[in-house]
Amino acid sequence: MKNKSYKILFVCLGNICRSPAAEGVMKKISADKELNFEIDSAGLISYHQGEHPDSRMISTAKRRGYPLNHHARKIEAQDFEYYDVIIGMDGDNIRRLNQLCPEKYRNKIHKISEYFIEVKDYDTVPDPYYGDMDDFDNVITLLEDACEGIAQKLSM
Ligand code: 4NP
């Protein structure tokens, strides 16, 4: 096989802004590079369960070339077994993931900033929910760099 297969789960708090955008960006990069990745996203709270991504995230992602097609869901116990790599967006996400995750799977949990290539001045993808449209645009910029890094690391 050309590339090893990986199952990747992106996680943020609400699963309506950052992680569905990460899912969209990673799916595009994965398709373009013909990588054998299975990609999904989930949230740490169930407040937005079943909802489409935030309309500001949908429009920003669409403008940047990433159609989003996801319904919010809360992370479940079996996700920690099923996925190979579980990627949180900030320190709070990582703390909550570590609390939920059985110890034997904790090595699957990674912070998105581990994968930045060009980005040097962030160690998170900041929550844009209470921000403005520039904050949503910045989410896509940060995710493009991180997802390129993920593609590079996992296809070595
Ligand atoms: P996300 O942003 O974690 O990037 O999806 C948020 C969306 C909603 C809420 C928090 C963060 N909320 O508390 O409703």
mmCIF file of C-alpha atoms in Angstrom, residues 43-144:
data_model
loop_
_atom_site.group_PDB
_atom_site.id
_atom_site.type_symbol
_atom_site.label_atom_id
_atom_site.label_comp_id
_atom_site.label_asym_id
_atom_site.label_seq_id
_atom_site.Cartn_x
_atom_site.Cartn_y
_atom_site.Cartn_z
ATOM 1 C CA GLY A 43 -16.750 17.829 20.994
ATOM 2 C CA LEU A 44 -16.249 17.676 24.737
ATOM 3 C CA ILE A 45 -19.744 19.015 25.524
ATOM 4 C CA SER A 46 -23.081 17.867 24.096
ATOM 5 C CA TYR A 47 -24.664 21.334 24.070
ATOM 6 C CA HIS A 48 -24.594 21.580 20.256
ATOM 7 C CA GLN A 49 -25.309 17.879 19.585
ATOM 8 C CA GLY A 50 -26.678 17.343 16.051
ATOM 9 C CA GLU A 51 -26.069 20.937 14.897
ATOM 10 C CA HIS A 52 -24.266 21.975 11.740
ATOM 11 C CA PRO A 53 -21.065 23.974 12.306
ATOM 12 C CA ASP A 54 -21.480 27.641 13.298
ATOM 13 C CA SER A 55 -22.613 29.628 10.230
ATOM 14 C CA ARG A 56 -19.532 31.915 10.553
ATOM 15 C CA MET A 57 -17.276 28.849 10.405
ATOM 16 C CA ILE A 58 -19.183 27.385 7.442
ATOM 17 C CA SER A 59 -18.919 30.614 5.414
ATOM 18 C CA THR A 60 -15.250 31.216 6.273
ATOM 19 C CA ALA A 61 -14.262 27.624 5.497
ATOM 20 C CA LYS A 62 -16.241 27.678 2.231
ATOM 21 C CA ARG A 63 -14.511 30.885 1.119
ATOM 22 C CA ARG A 64 -11.123 29.283 1.863
ATOM 23 C CA GLY A 65 -11.998 26.163 -0.149
ATOM 24 C CA TYR A 66 -13.261 23.749 2.499
ATOM 25 C CA PRO A 67 -16.862 22.594 2.414
ATOM 26 C CA LEU A 68 -17.974 21.502 5.902
ATOM 27 C CA ASN A 69 -20.420 18.642 6.257
ATOM 28 C CA HIS A 70 -20.648 17.575 9.871
ATOM 29 C CA HIS A 71 -23.210 17.243 12.634
ATOM 30 C CA ALA A 72 -21.894 17.977 16.116
ATOM 31 C CA ARG A 73 -21.458 15.041 18.456
ATOM 32 C CA LYS A 74 -19.892 14.514 21.852
ATOM 33 C CA ILE A 75 -16.843 12.282 22.084
ATOM 34 C CA GLU A 76 -17.728 8.748 23.253
ATOM 35 C CA ALA A 77 -15.783 6.106 25.181
ATOM 36 C CA GLN A 78 -15.291 3.936 22.103
ATOM 37 C CA ASP A 79 -13.642 6.811 20.193
ATOM 38 C CA PHE A 80 -10.526 6.391 22.347
ATOM 39 C CA GLU A 81 -10.216 2.780 21.228
ATOM 40 C CA TYR A 82 -11.228 3.307 17.587
ATOM 41 C CA TYR A 83 -9.123 6.306 16.567
ATOM 42 C CA ASP A 84 -5.327 6.175 16.182
ATOM 43 C CA VAL A 85 -4.687 9.883 16.709
ATOM 44 C CA ILE A 86 -6.903 12.213 18.787
ATOM 45 C CA ILE A 87 -6.062 15.890 18.352
ATOM 46 C CA GLY A 88 -7.267 18.654 20.709
ATOM 47 C CA MET A 89 -7.170 22.371 19.956
ATOM 48 C CA ASP A 90 -5.987 23.852 23.271
ATOM 49 C CA GLY A 91 -4.790 23.005 26.759
ATOM 50 C CA ASP A 92 -8.304 22.765 28.178
ATOM 51 C CA ASN A 93 -9.272 20.265 25.448
ATOM 52 C CA ILE A 94 -6.185 18.170 26.278
ATOM 53 C CA ARG A 95 -6.936 18.189 30.023
ATOM 54 C CA ARG A 96 -10.519 17.087 29.442
ATOM 55 C CA LEU A 97 -9.461 14.412 26.941
ATOM 56 C CA ASN A 98 -6.931 13.003 29.397
ATOM 57 C CA GLN A 99 -9.630 12.872 32.088
ATOM 58 C CA LEU A 100 -12.006 10.931 29.822
ATOM 59 C CA CYS A 101 -9.438 8.665 28.169
ATOM 60 C CA PRO A 102 -8.467 5.251 29.599
ATOM 61 C CA GLU A 103 -4.782 5.324 30.508
ATOM 62 C CA LYS A 104 -3.807 2.753 27.876
ATOM 63 C CA TYR A 105 -4.963 5.089 25.077
ATOM 64 C CA ARG A 106 -3.590 8.392 26.402
ATOM 65 C CA ASN A 107 -0.606 8.263 24.046
ATOM 66 C CA LYS A 108 -3.088 8.840 21.184
ATOM 67 C CA ILE A 109 -3.868 12.346 22.483
ATOM 68 C CA HIS A 110 -1.973 15.241 20.894
ATOM 69 C CA LYS A 111 -2.276 19.015 20.949
ATOM 70 C CA ILE A 112 -2.686 20.513 17.465
ATOM 71 C CA SER A 113 0.299 22.829 17.992
ATOM 72 C CA GLU A 114 2.626 19.785 17.888
ATOM 73 C CA TYR A 115 2.009 19.754 14.144
ATOM 74 C CA PHE A 116 2.570 23.426 13.284
ATOM 75 C CA ILE A 117 5.262 23.928 10.635
ATOM 76 C CA GLU A 118 5.387 27.656 9.845
ATOM 77 C CA VAL A 119 3.282 28.884 12.763
ATOM 78 C CA LYS A 120 5.520 29.924 15.645
ATOM 79 C CA ASP A 121 3.473 32.413 17.679
ATOM 80 C CA TYR A 122 0.589 30.149 18.758
ATOM 81 C CA ASP A 123 0.460 27.059 20.947
ATOM 82 C CA THR A 124 -3.280 26.544 20.429
ATOM 83 C CA VAL A 125 -6.000 27.078 17.852
ATOM 84 C CA PRO A 126 -7.936 29.714 19.860
ATOM 85 C CA ASP A 127 -11.701 29.418 20.272
ATOM 86 C CA PRO A 128 -13.292 31.920 17.820
ATOM 87 C CA TYR A 129 -16.835 31.547 19.209
ATOM 88 C CA TYR A 130 -16.923 34.925 20.973
ATOM 89 C CA GLY A 131 -14.608 36.554 18.428
ATOM 90 C CA ASP A 132 -15.037 38.295 15.073
ATOM 91 C CA MET A 133 -14.700 37.097 11.476
ATOM 92 C CA ASP A 134 -10.915 37.645 11.527
ATOM 93 C CA ASP A 135 -10.741 35.092 14.346
ATOM 94 C CA PHE A 136 -12.589 32.554 12.192
ATOM 95 C CA ASP A 137 -10.258 33.281 9.273
ATOM 96 C CA ASN A 138 -7.273 32.795 11.596
ATOM 97 C CA VAL A 139 -8.633 29.379 12.625
ATOM 98 C CA ILE A 140 -8.421 28.246 8.987
ATOM 99 C CA THR A 141 -4.902 29.690 8.590
ATOM 100 C CA LEU A 142 -3.676 27.830 11.690
ATOM 101 C CA LEU A 143 -5.439 24.610 10.701
ATOM 102 C CA GLU A 144 -3.981 24.644 7.181
#
